[in-house]
Each structure stands twice: as C-alpha cells, then as structure tokens.
Amino acid sequence: MESVKVVPLGKPIPPLSYLTERAAPGDLVLVPIRDRVAYGLVIGVGSESRRLRRIRRIVIKRFIPEDLLRTIFWMADYYLAPIDVAIRMAIPRLILPRTAFPSLIREYGEGPVPNRWQRHAIDKIGAAIKSRTHQIFLLYGVTGSGKTEVYINLIQKALRMGMGAIFLYPEIGLTPLYRDRFQRRFPSLVLHSGLNQKTRRSHWHALREGVFPVGIGPRSAIFAPIPKLGLIIVDEEHSTSYKEEFRPPRYHAREVAIARGRFASCPVVLGSATPAVETYYHAVCGRIHLIRLPQRVKHRPLPVVRLVDLRRVKQQPITPCLKRELDRSVSRGEQAIIFINRKGYAPVLICPECGFTPRCPGCDIPLVYYRKEEILRCPYCNYNEPIGPVCPRCHHPRWRMIGMGTERIEEQLRRLFGDKVVRFDRSRVIRDLERIYLQFQNRDRLLMVGTSLVTKGHDFPKVTLVGVINGDQILNLPDFRAGEYTFQVLTQVAGRAGRGRRPGRVIIQTHRPDHPIFQSIKEQSYERFYQEEIIRRKELGYPPFSRLILIRLRGPSLPELLRIGIEIKNKIPEILGPVPSFRRKIGGNHQLIMLLKVDGKDGRLKDLIGKDSRLAVDVDPITTI
Ligand SMILES: [Zn+2]
Ligand SMILES: [Zn+2]
C-alpha cells in the first residue's frame, strides 16, 4: 500500500500523509482529520512507513489539471511559501463538488476586420497556439491601437482548435468592461474574489469541466482550472495590481502566467502600451518575442503633450494654461479628464498657531481631510475621526490646508464650470461610480476629476483633453521604480485623450519639466524612457540585473523586531538593513525592512519561512518603501 500527501482545503493545516491504493496527485479526496472528515487535495506520493490513517474516498479524479498543480509547486518554491499555503491561495475555499452551471449563450457577434498590424500579431501568435509551443509574446501597442481585438481573435483561434484560454485584466473594477465585450464574442466566465460563494463555485466547476472554455478575471484567475489550456493573455502586464502584496505567496500573476504556460506548453501573451522595464528588457534580449502595434486604429494621431512649469506660475492648481484649454473644451462641448493621484480634500492639515498636525495614532502619518464627510482619514489603515472645529492643542479656530486631493480640485473646477464637473475616485461607493461613469459616458457631464481609477482601460471617445494637476506625485517617492511608475501612469492618463475623431491634448503640470521622465512622456517615447532607465538600473544593480528579496518585519515592539533583524543579518551578512520603512508604522505596528539582491536562488532564505508571523518575505517586490 502506498501513502500520499494531502493538503486539507479551507483549513490552515500543513500537508498530512494517508494510506491509499489509487489516489494520485491532483485528486480531490475526503480524509479524516482527528474526529472529522475534510476535503483535501493530493499533492504527491509519500514513502512513509509509520502507521497512517486511510483516505475515506476519492471524490473527483484529476480535480485540477496537472499544469495547474505544477504551477502551484513552482509558485511555492519561487516565492518562498509553504506548499499548503500556496494550494489554499490557488484553490478557493471549499469547492463542494458541482452545482448548476450558468447557461450558455450560443449566438456570438462578429468583430471589426483587423488592420494590417493586428493581422500580423494574430497570425504570429496564432501559429504558436496551433503548434502548442510555449513562447512568450509582448504585444506592445500604443494606447488605442486595438489590442483587445487581437486578444479576442486569438482566443477564438484557440477555441476553434478545441482548447481553452485564460485572460487576465489588472483590476476587479474593470470586470464589466471585459466581461460584456467578451461574452458577446465567445463563451467565457469571470472568476474573482468578489463573486458570492455559490456563483464562484458554479463558475469554477463550469470551467473545470470545460462547459465554458475561457476563464477571465483579475490576478487570481490565473489559477482557473481550464482543462486543455491553449493560451494565456495578461493585459496591461505592467500593472502593479498583478502583485499579491498582503498574503503569502506574494506572487506576481504575470510570472505565474509564464510558469503555467511552460507547464501547459502554450503561448503566453503580455500586452501593454508601457511594458514593465523587466519585460521589455527580456524582449530586447530575445527571451520574449516582441510584436508591435505601432498605430492607433483608424490612424488616429497620438495626443500632443505640453508641460507646464509650476515653478514659474503663481496661479495654481488650475494654471492659466490648463484653464484656457478647459475653456476651449467646454465651449466646444468636448470632454476632459483632470487627473490627481490623491483622494480627499487636503492631504495635510496644520494649525497656523501652534503647528499641530492631526496624525493617525497607528501609522503616525498625517490624516487626510475629507470635506464631504467632515472627517479625517488615514490613507494606509482607513482609521478615521471627525474633524474638530478647533485645534485640540491650542484651540485655534482654523486649519491651514496643505496640498490638493480630488475633492478640492472638484470644488475649484465647480467654481469655474458649475455642475459640468464630476468626481471619480475610490472614496465613492461602487453604485455611485457606475452612475457617474454613465453620466460621463452619456456626456451629461463634461469634466471628470479622478485618481488613477480613470486611467484604467476606459474608452471615452469624446475626451479630447487630459490635465495632470501634479506630475511629480509619484516621482518624489523614494523608490527605485518611481520613474517607471510615473512614466506608466502619465502615459496611460494621456492615452485617454483623443481616442475618438478629434485629436487629443495633454497638459502636465510639474516642478521638474527638465527631468528625463517628463521629456520621454512629452515625446511619448517609451524607447527613450527605457534606454535611460535601463542604464540606471544596471549601474545600481536593480532588476532586471538582479532579483530583489524584501523582508518586512512588523510588530508592536521595536526592540523585538531589531533582534529578529540582527539574527537574520548574522545568517546573511550581505543583506541590507534592518532600517525603518518609509511607512515607519502601520496600524499600530512598527515596520522595518531588509533588502537582499540575489542572482539566483538562495537556500538560506528557506529557513526563514513560516517561522515567525512578524516576518514577511516578498520575492520581486513591486515597491521597496
Ligand atoms: Zn494649534
Ligand atoms: Zn493609519
């Protein structure tokens, strides 16, 4: 009799061994755990000879496809997480066998005829789908170049060959956008954590049994149990939303997608107008095939970008130049988006008398003032308190407000343009967002103030002007990726302008107009940005020239954290830190960070995993602050 290793699903229990005759890796089994039974996934064959209990029964043979199981093993290994933690990340909490499937629509519409560039991309990637070879493609197309239509054609190709596909988009909030567009063209189901348990289970099984061959969704949809996977697409591959930051394994869905494509021997398509520096580097080196979509569809021109030097203009935040362009748009009945990367009214309040600033008690950073709700809220932990009428320290009756958030910009624009203005940010509830979105789409409103939420994939054909209130917000962060993120966010925002018949204009306000990043944005030249960035990365030994592993130490006692940090340092002398994080405190806990640059794997780190809940290991962190 053989033994097998089983990971109980749902409960945080490490793998257990059982005796069995027929169970194999990937099977769903029912096993006794103490005096109960639970579902578990067989992950491997063991060789233990001590007395073991037997599995009760095999519930479903080959419950998950082999390529998915291998991907999960890869993920646990690469991201330094225990295998059972990785399994529970990938397979949603208790998937009871089978429920009713959603019903299938049989009528699917036709799309537009692809242009020459789209055709080329479809043929080239299509050949890899047909030959079932694992190749990675970067579909690098400027904003508005018609990438989505290429994706749809490729998925249809895979379906015609009897294979399934996975499509990832960066944000759960974009679900309606992709779902509606895709479901008109082929059978697909969404898979994400926002679905209720019943729907999620029903979708999961419909995908597993191949009733619906295409799984789409944000990050975690990469674990969709598609049986005959023939294609994986990661749209907006540069997006930081693909990184799981909070729970181990702290995986990046793009990297997991590449691993899964390897195990399933199918092509992986990464799409972006502003590829991650690492991705583009691999394309330049030839590890990834580069396919360009160099033109906007119907030859629409890219918008013209103008920089406004904030050091020379008194009138802020709506500078005369921006005001003039807004006037022009409004008088023509065209639409504009005004981008500011901060929510609330004012990021910082100061008492003009004694200098007191209200801070979050847990995170020790200034609380953001929200005027509509009359509250102060912490941007990290969501702690909030009502704003008092006077300074609690000296009873001065007024506050000085420093900086700008969406609410304040909205107020200033309303003074100029009345009720033509709407605000779109995450401080609003979903229902409000949908209403505002529709108002703007139907052109009941002309000006939209928003955070990066407005930059994500939306297509408003009547937007001809984009204004960026302060382009320096991200660039000023002490992070080696600050330049890359600035370029990506501002290029995406700029890309919202001029997607319809009229050409677009973009105004970016900055204190550093000579900074190379802004020059690259002005020229809308990803290549220029990349050439400068890659030299800097090489000099400093940052990715893609090294791998980073970040260790965060978080806990209430600073001396305790330092002690853990020094223990790590004794084992790995070249590790940097421990130093206080840029966010020194979070939710009442102190935070220290340690950073290690490695070339390949480092066995010494394995010893750190799962030992101490105050210690989090982040492989390939997207931020080091
Ligand atoms: Zn005061
Ligand atoms: Zn806080």
XYZ file of C-alpha atoms and ligand atoms in Angstrom:
627
model
C 0.000 0.000 0.000
C 1.184 3.481 -0.870
C 0.961 6.690 1.077
C 0.044 10.103 -0.313
C 0.485 13.667 0.910
C -2.759 15.594 1.185
C -3.324 19.341 1.699
C -6.624 19.929 3.514
C -8.585 22.624 1.659
C -10.034 25.510 3.578
C -8.252 24.964 6.874
C -4.734 26.202 7.567
C -3.229 22.789 8.264
C 0.099 21.608 6.811
C 0.139 18.562 4.492
C -0.803 15.216 6.091
C 0.008 11.679 4.983
C -2.568 8.930 4.352
C -2.640 5.406 3.046
C -4.367 4.767 -0.255
C -4.396 2.397 -3.185
C -5.450 4.525 -6.077
C -5.263 8.227 -5.263
C -2.834 10.279 -7.344
C -1.601 13.886 -7.333
C -4.359 16.318 -8.348
C -7.218 14.172 -6.952
C -9.823 15.584 -4.590
C -10.194 13.248 -1.614
C -12.118 13.015 1.615
C -9.814 12.440 4.572
C -10.208 12.028 8.325
C -8.670 14.816 10.378
C -8.884 13.994 14.066
C -12.561 13.165 14.593
C -13.869 14.845 11.425
C -13.616 14.459 7.678
C -12.486 17.175 5.293
C -11.792 17.718 1.623
C -8.174 17.638 0.626
C -6.024 17.760 -2.467
C -3.477 15.013 -3.127
C -0.189 16.738 -3.888
C 2.272 13.873 -4.007
C 3.145 10.290 -3.276
C 4.908 9.659 0.007
C 7.014 6.830 1.320
C 6.153 6.884 4.958
C 6.055 3.561 6.682
C 4.662 4.511 10.059
C 1.058 3.703 10.828
C -1.184 6.062 8.901
C -4.907 6.508 8.532
C -6.518 5.756 5.201
C -8.224 8.278 2.977
C -12.009 7.844 3.089
C -12.595 8.079 -0.626
C -11.593 9.742 -3.856
C -14.247 12.361 -4.616
C -13.020 13.528 -8.031
C -10.123 12.106 -10.005
C -7.871 14.763 -11.543
C -9.672 17.542 -9.740
C -7.231 20.137 -11.046
C -5.227 19.877 -14.264
C -1.639 18.738 -13.983
C -0.213 22.001 -15.322
C -2.012 23.900 -12.560
C -0.643 21.630 -9.840
C 2.877 22.036 -11.202
C 2.381 25.805 -11.373
C 1.381 25.893 -7.711
C 4.508 23.918 -6.774
C 6.616 26.336 -8.794
C 4.936 29.286 -7.075
C 5.563 27.931 -3.574
C 9.200 27.342 -4.402
C 9.865 30.648 -6.167
C 8.019 32.880 -3.732
C 9.324 31.048 -0.677
C 5.977 29.940 0.720
C 4.839 26.633 2.219
C 3.093 24.408 -0.338
C -0.153 24.187 1.607
C -0.343 27.990 1.776
C 0.169 28.135 -1.998
C -2.535 25.499 -2.598
C -5.043 27.400 -0.499
C -4.201 30.620 -2.340
C -4.895 28.978 -5.706
C -7.988 26.920 -4.897
C -10.886 28.858 -3.418
C -12.199 27.882 -0.033
C -14.206 24.747 -0.072
C -15.321 23.907 -3.539
C -18.091 21.431 -2.906
C -18.497 19.180 -5.913
C -20.762 20.546 -8.594
C -23.659 22.893 -8.621
C -25.819 24.034 -11.522
C -23.846 25.604 -14.344
C -24.598 29.040 -15.756
C -26.444 28.809 -19.035
C -24.616 29.070 -22.307
C -25.457 31.641 -24.960
C -24.988 30.269 -28.443
C -25.128 33.406 -30.540
C -21.896 35.336 -30.815
C -21.327 38.515 -32.788
C -18.658 39.462 -35.286
C -15.926 41.999 -34.651
C -14.330 44.593 -36.906
C -11.880 43.435 -39.582
C -8.339 43.564 -38.135
C -5.922 46.062 -39.657
C -2.539 45.080 -41.087
C -0.701 45.226 -37.728
C -3.407 43.396 -35.849
C -3.459 40.719 -38.574
C 0.301 40.217 -38.242
C 0.029 39.766 -34.453
C -2.871 37.332 -34.791
C -1.017 35.202 -37.357
C 2.245 35.099 -35.461
C 0.780 34.205 -32.064
C -1.825 32.012 -33.751
C 0.972 29.811 -35.102
C 2.237 29.217 -31.556
C -1.273 28.299 -30.383
C -1.564 25.822 -33.228
C 1.803 24.182 -32.647
C 1.205 24.083 -28.882
C 4.564 25.570 -28.051
C 5.410 27.657 -25.050
C 6.535 31.039 -26.281
C 6.174 34.400 -24.614
C 4.987 37.374 -26.661
C 4.987 41.028 -25.749
C 2.170 42.720 -27.616
C 3.470 46.238 -27.400
C 0.922 48.661 -28.752
C 0.375 52.351 -28.123
C -2.817 53.295 -26.261
C -5.798 52.919 -28.580
C -4.028 50.558 -31.008
C -6.661 47.830 -30.756
C -5.016 45.207 -28.555
C -8.339 43.894 -27.239
C -9.472 42.940 -30.734
C -6.237 40.954 -31.162
C -6.910 39.150 -27.879
C -10.430 38.241 -28.959
C -9.221 36.849 -32.281
C -6.551 34.766 -30.553
C -8.976 33.322 -28.016
C -11.370 32.415 -30.826
C -8.492 30.686 -32.596
C -7.720 28.575 -29.507
C -11.416 27.685 -29.175
C -11.627 26.548 -32.795
C -8.731 24.183 -32.095
C -10.593 22.705 -29.140
C -8.535 24.422 -26.465
C -9.352 26.820 -23.651
C -7.813 30.105 -22.553
C -7.201 32.340 -19.563
C -7.434 36.109 -19.845
C -6.223 38.378 -17.057
C -7.019 42.052 -16.567
C -5.481 44.138 -13.818
C -8.396 45.388 -11.703
C -11.556 43.811 -10.364
C -13.293 47.121 -11.170
C -12.746 46.515 -14.890
C -14.810 43.320 -14.814
C -17.940 44.727 -16.543
C -15.821 46.266 -19.287
C -14.151 42.993 -20.332
C -16.984 40.630 -19.406
C -19.551 42.374 -21.570
C -17.215 42.772 -24.511
C -16.018 39.155 -24.377
C -19.331 37.480 -23.707
C -20.682 38.877 -26.946
C -17.919 37.080 -28.837
C -17.241 33.726 -27.130
C -18.289 31.619 -24.100
C -16.409 32.848 -21.026
C -16.889 33.135 -17.298
C -15.393 35.531 -14.782
C -13.600 34.261 -11.739
C -12.753 36.653 -8.924
C -12.967 37.054 -5.181
C -15.894 39.493 -5.400
C -18.339 36.801 -6.584
C -20.546 35.232 -3.960
C -19.588 31.730 -2.955
C -22.335 29.994 -4.907
C -21.591 31.806 -8.162
C -17.888 31.358 -7.732
C -18.274 27.633 -7.155
C -20.604 27.274 -10.125
C -18.195 29.186 -12.392
C -15.221 27.241 -11.115
C -16.804 23.887 -11.933
C -18.168 25.022 -15.277
C -14.614 25.979 -16.226
C -13.135 22.811 -14.749
C -15.445 20.591 -16.765
C -14.867 22.580 -19.924
C -18.519 23.675 -20.240
C -17.097 27.177 -20.514
C -13.626 27.052 -22.016
C -12.424 30.590 -21.197
C -11.770 31.956 -17.718
C -11.307 35.697 -17.328
C -10.575 37.788 -14.267
C -8.047 39.748 -12.265
C -4.916 38.278 -10.676
C -6.277 35.074 -9.133
C -7.944 33.937 -12.381
C -4.507 32.631 -13.376
C -5.494 29.616 -11.241
C -8.617 28.912 -13.313
C -8.895 25.107 -13.695
C -9.056 25.136 -17.514
C -8.564 21.514 -18.621
C -6.987 21.991 -22.080
C -5.217 25.271 -21.779
C -4.078 26.610 -25.135
C -3.456 30.303 -24.477
C -2.833 32.732 -21.605
C -3.178 36.503 -22.023
C -2.097 39.086 -19.449
C -3.438 42.502 -20.422
C -1.707 45.624 -19.043
C 1.080 43.351 -17.870
C 2.949 46.271 -16.253
C 0.172 46.829 -13.743
C 1.185 46.549 -10.093
C -2.259 45.124 -9.312
C -0.947 41.764 -10.527
C 1.192 41.506 -7.452
C -0.282 39.911 -4.347
C 1.135 42.075 -1.598
C -0.652 41.045 1.523
C -0.731 37.272 1.858
C 1.894 34.651 1.047
C 2.771 33.528 -1.503
C 3.312 37.129 -2.650
C 3.126 36.154 -6.296
C 3.079 38.238 -9.446
C 0.375 36.921 -11.769
C 2.480 37.697 -14.857
C 5.303 35.446 -13.629
C 2.851 32.737 -12.578
C 1.251 33.005 -16.032
C 4.617 32.423 -17.682
C 5.260 29.406 -15.452
C 1.823 27.988 -16.178
C 2.303 28.493 -19.896
C 5.509 26.499 -19.639
C 3.819 23.598 -17.824
C 0.821 23.656 -20.172
C 3.083 24.168 -23.212
C 1.049 27.034 -24.555
C 1.883 30.589 -25.599
C 1.634 33.479 -23.127
C 0.784 36.948 -24.430
C 1.725 40.005 -22.385
C 0.064 43.196 -23.572
C 0.964 46.789 -22.744
C 1.484 50.279 -24.087
C 4.055 50.872 -21.348
C 5.698 47.499 -20.645
C 7.404 46.797 -17.333
C 11.123 47.500 -17.671
C 11.879 43.834 -16.932
C 9.512 42.653 -19.651
C 10.898 44.973 -22.286
C 14.446 44.029 -21.329
C 13.666 40.356 -21.962
C 12.084 41.321 -25.277
C 15.227 43.218 -26.287
C 17.345 40.223 -25.236
C 15.167 37.852 -27.261
C 13.681 35.774 -24.457
C 10.294 37.314 -25.273
C 9.033 37.820 -28.843
C 8.243 41.458 -29.473
C 5.197 42.271 -31.590
C 4.319 45.894 -32.180
C 1.065 47.661 -32.863
C 2.624 50.989 -33.771
C -0.511 52.879 -34.757
C -3.792 53.810 -33.233
C -6.739 52.241 -35.037
C -8.040 54.245 -37.990
C -4.736 56.176 -37.966
C -5.852 58.445 -35.145
C -2.873 60.523 -34.010
C -1.412 60.292 -30.503
C -2.265 63.306 -28.359
C 0.085 66.282 -28.111
C 1.672 66.634 -24.658
C 2.579 70.005 -23.179
C 4.484 70.533 -19.907
C 3.643 73.450 -17.608
C 6.460 74.558 -15.282
C 4.850 75.017 -11.867
C 7.892 76.960 -10.601
C 7.003 79.810 -12.910
C 3.252 80.007 -12.408
C 1.580 81.655 -9.438
C -1.954 80.644 -10.152
C -2.340 77.030 -9.018
C -3.538 74.291 -9.088
C -5.585 75.241 -12.177
C -2.877 77.131 -14.040
C -3.855 79.697 -16.700
C -2.707 77.301 -19.403
C -4.891 74.481 -18.094
C -7.784 76.889 -17.581
C -7.539 78.075 -21.178
C -7.610 74.528 -22.519
C -10.548 73.611 -20.285
C -12.453 76.650 -21.556
C -11.761 75.576 -25.103
C -13.030 72.056 -24.461
C -16.165 73.162 -22.673
C -17.056 75.771 -25.297
C -16.891 73.061 -27.961
C -18.904 70.605 -25.891
C -15.935 68.241 -25.646
C -14.902 66.326 -22.559
C -11.829 66.474 -20.325
C -10.283 64.352 -17.597
C -8.370 66.041 -14.781
C -6.023 63.649 -13.058
C -4.787 63.926 -9.485
C -3.400 60.988 -7.612
C -4.818 61.800 -4.189
C -8.241 61.288 -2.717
C -9.897 63.582 -0.216
C -9.789 67.355 0.129
C -6.372 68.133 1.604
C -3.641 65.600 2.419
C -2.325 67.552 5.419
C -3.840 69.976 7.945
C -1.676 72.294 10.043
C -2.706 74.578 12.873
C -1.377 78.008 11.839
C -0.977 78.988 15.504
C 0.947 76.086 17.089
C 1.921 73.926 14.093
C -0.030 70.870 15.221
C -0.899 68.289 12.528
C -3.527 65.580 13.170
C -1.906 62.183 12.637
C -3.066 58.579 12.559
C -2.423 57.092 16.012
C -1.493 53.745 14.450
C 0.567 54.819 11.419
C 1.970 58.136 12.600
C 1.347 59.933 9.306
C -0.840 62.968 8.599
C -4.555 62.273 8.282
C -6.248 63.306 5.041
C -9.148 65.724 5.312
C -12.400 64.727 3.550
C -14.705 67.715 3.355
C -17.908 65.981 2.212
C -17.905 63.685 5.225
C -16.178 66.205 7.533
C -13.724 63.575 8.677
C -10.002 62.914 8.829
C -8.920 59.565 7.416
C -5.648 57.614 7.340
C -4.612 56.722 3.774
C -2.945 53.493 4.949
C -5.201 51.869 7.522
C -8.535 53.690 6.965
C -8.651 54.868 10.597
C -10.892 57.927 10.779
C -12.148 60.538 13.217
C -14.431 63.575 12.911
C -12.615 66.851 12.395
C -12.889 69.110 15.428
C -13.776 72.811 14.996
C -10.650 73.911 16.850
C -7.053 72.750 17.202
C -7.017 70.234 20.075
C -3.722 71.620 21.341
C -4.160 75.424 21.316
C -7.879 75.828 20.462
C -7.126 77.956 17.410
C -10.363 78.071 15.386
C -8.985 77.453 11.875
C -6.821 74.966 9.986
C -4.377 75.606 7.187
C -4.751 73.073 4.404
C -1.677 71.790 2.624
C -1.823 70.076 -0.743
C -4.640 69.003 -3.005
C -6.894 65.992 -3.327
C -9.696 65.140 -5.761
C -12.398 66.853 -3.650
C -10.522 70.139 -3.565
C -9.861 70.113 -7.310
C -13.517 69.279 -7.874
C -14.512 72.274 -5.755
C -12.203 74.627 -7.659
C -13.453 73.399 -11.007
C -17.063 73.746 -9.893
C -16.374 77.398 -9.139
C -15.294 77.797 -12.767
C -17.580 75.386 -14.578
C -20.505 74.705 -12.256
C -22.245 71.350 -12.452
C -20.403 70.228 -15.570
C -17.944 68.614 -13.155
C -17.976 65.087 -11.667
C -15.529 63.272 -9.413
C -14.462 59.664 -9.902
C -12.345 58.023 -7.189
C -12.357 55.114 -4.824
C -13.769 57.081 -1.904
C -17.149 56.696 -3.621
C -19.209 53.566 -3.400
C -19.465 51.269 -6.430
C -23.088 52.248 -7.148
C -22.132 55.925 -7.321
C -19.179 55.125 -9.539
C -21.396 53.357 -12.062
C -23.805 56.286 -12.133
C -21.003 58.829 -12.574
C -19.399 56.680 -15.228
C -22.653 56.627 -17.187
C -23.221 60.378 -16.749
C -19.807 60.996 -18.212
C -20.170 58.454 -20.970
C -23.545 59.955 -21.990
C -21.914 63.395 -21.922
C -24.284 64.756 -19.283
C -21.100 65.970 -17.622
C -18.051 67.352 -19.384
C -15.255 67.395 -16.818
C -14.173 64.431 -14.742
C -11.779 64.727 -11.822
C -10.256 61.406 -10.908
C -7.453 59.313 -9.481
C -5.665 56.549 -11.378
C -9.012 54.769 -11.406
C -9.888 56.806 -14.535
C -6.753 55.667 -16.330
C -7.592 52.002 -16.414
C -8.689 50.945 -19.837
C -11.716 53.229 -20.143
C -12.609 54.458 -23.559
C -14.396 57.810 -23.712
C -14.329 58.865 -27.371
C -15.324 62.475 -26.646
C -12.403 63.160 -24.309
C -10.008 65.464 -26.099
C -8.188 66.986 -23.122
C -6.345 65.453 -20.198
C -4.918 67.647 -17.431
C -2.462 66.357 -14.837
C -2.547 68.589 -11.755
C 0.802 67.485 -10.358
C 3.007 65.090 -12.310
C 5.591 64.860 -9.518
C 3.476 62.987 -7.000
C 4.812 59.516 -7.754
C 8.250 60.628 -8.923
C 9.029 62.057 -5.486
C 8.627 58.710 -3.718
C 11.903 57.155 -2.513
C 11.512 54.004 -4.610
C 13.710 52.742 -7.418
C 10.604 52.222 -9.576
C 9.245 55.755 -9.052
C 10.379 56.833 -12.538
C 8.863 53.794 -14.204
C 5.537 54.233 -12.410
C 5.419 57.929 -13.279
C 6.001 57.166 -16.937
C 3.396 54.406 -16.961
C 0.657 56.266 -15.096
C 1.046 59.526 -17.015
C 1.265 57.790 -20.394
C -1.884 55.840 -19.565
C -3.679 59.021 -18.466
C -2.512 60.846 -21.562
C -3.776 57.913 -23.624
C -7.348 58.728 -22.574
C -7.237 61.815 -24.810
C -8.220 61.810 -28.452
C -9.490 58.266 -28.855
C -12.376 59.482 -30.993
C -12.383 61.580 -34.133
C -10.924 64.759 -32.625
C -7.175 64.777 -31.750
C -6.191 64.974 -28.077
C -4.246 67.480 -25.957
C -2.478 66.714 -22.692
C -1.311 69.266 -20.121
C 1.090 68.002 -17.462
C 1.930 70.372 -14.595
C 5.273 69.699 -12.907
C 8.055 71.317 -10.898
C 10.645 69.323 -12.855
C 9.874 69.760 -16.557
C 13.527 69.042 -17.454
C 13.517 65.646 -15.778
C 14.198 62.953 -18.414
C 10.993 61.133 -17.449
C 8.878 64.142 -18.429
C 10.820 64.605 -21.640
C 10.089 60.962 -22.544
C 6.423 61.444 -21.719
C 6.323 64.602 -23.784
C 7.783 62.792 -26.767
C 5.591 59.807 -25.900
C 8.642 57.711 -26.421
C 8.726 54.518 -24.425
C 12.088 53.704 -26.036
C 13.660 56.903 -24.767
C 12.344 56.254 -21.276
C 13.558 52.646 -21.423
C 17.069 53.489 -22.653
C 17.628 55.912 -19.802
C 16.026 53.708 -17.197
C 17.896 50.527 -18.114
C 21.274 52.259 -17.789
C 20.354 53.477 -14.318
C 19.134 50.029 -13.297
C 22.374 48.465 -14.486
C 24.525 50.943 -12.597
C 22.636 50.359 -9.379
C 22.259 46.611 -9.853
C 18.469 46.705 -9.699
C 16.104 44.372 -11.591
C 16.354 43.062 -14.293
C 20.073 42.864 -13.421
C 19.375 41.278 -10.056
C 16.493 39.834 -8.139
C 15.333 41.585 -5.016
C 14.014 39.907 -1.935
C 12.444 42.191 0.602
C 11.870 41.198 4.200
C 9.367 43.184 6.196
C 9.404 42.979 9.956
C 6.196 44.183 11.526
C 5.192 44.169 15.169
C 4.377 46.243 18.239
C 7.818 46.024 19.842
C 10.677 47.769 18.067
C 13.483 46.106 20.113
C 11.985 42.683 19.303
C 11.971 43.488 15.571
C 15.564 44.663 15.736
C 16.544 41.441 17.466
C 14.936 39.360 14.677
C 16.594 41.593 12.090
C 20.038 41.124 13.594
C 19.557 37.354 13.729
C 18.819 37.378 10.000
C 21.822 39.590 9.388
C 24.060 37.112 11.213
C 22.938 34.384 8.822
C 23.011 36.541 5.665
C 25.695 39.200 6.207
C 25.233 40.980 2.849
C 21.547 41.738 3.459
C 20.795 45.470 3.780
C 19.054 46.763 6.896
C 17.185 46.442 9.102
C 16.092 50.044 8.596
C 12.778 51.738 9.313
C 10.440 51.545 6.319
C 9.261 54.734 4.592
C 5.988 53.818 6.274
C 7.505 53.542 9.726
C 4.328 52.488 11.438
C 1.262 50.741 10.103
C -1.896 50.168 12.132
C -0.059 50.482 15.459
C 2.852 48.267 14.377
C 6.400 49.334 13.716
C 7.823 48.361 10.371
C 11.423 47.601 9.465
C 12.698 46.418 6.113
C 15.680 44.392 4.937
C 16.689 44.038 1.308
C 18.698 41.349 -0.422
C 19.938 41.347 -4.010
C 20.417 37.836 -5.339
C 21.402 36.357 -8.696
C 19.525 33.108 -8.474
C 18.101 31.085 -5.638
C 19.238 31.493 -2.087
C 18.797 28.500 0.181
C 19.449 30.499 3.323
C 16.105 32.215 2.976
C 14.166 28.962 3.109
C 14.929 28.707 6.824
C 13.048 31.938 7.478
C 9.705 30.860 6.074
C 6.694 30.364 8.249
C 8.700 30.639 11.481
C 7.545 33.996 12.703
C 4.342 35.845 11.880
C 6.137 39.180 12.295
C 8.304 38.389 9.292
C 7.093 38.616 5.682
C 9.216 37.605 2.698
C 8.494 39.336 -0.605
C 10.285 37.995 -3.693
C 10.448 40.528 -6.561
C 8.730 43.271 -4.534
C 6.980 45.950 -6.556
C 7.977 48.552 -4.018
C 10.802 48.769 -1.521
C 9.396 51.519 0.686
Zn -2.889 74.745 17.417
Zn -3.335 54.610 9.908
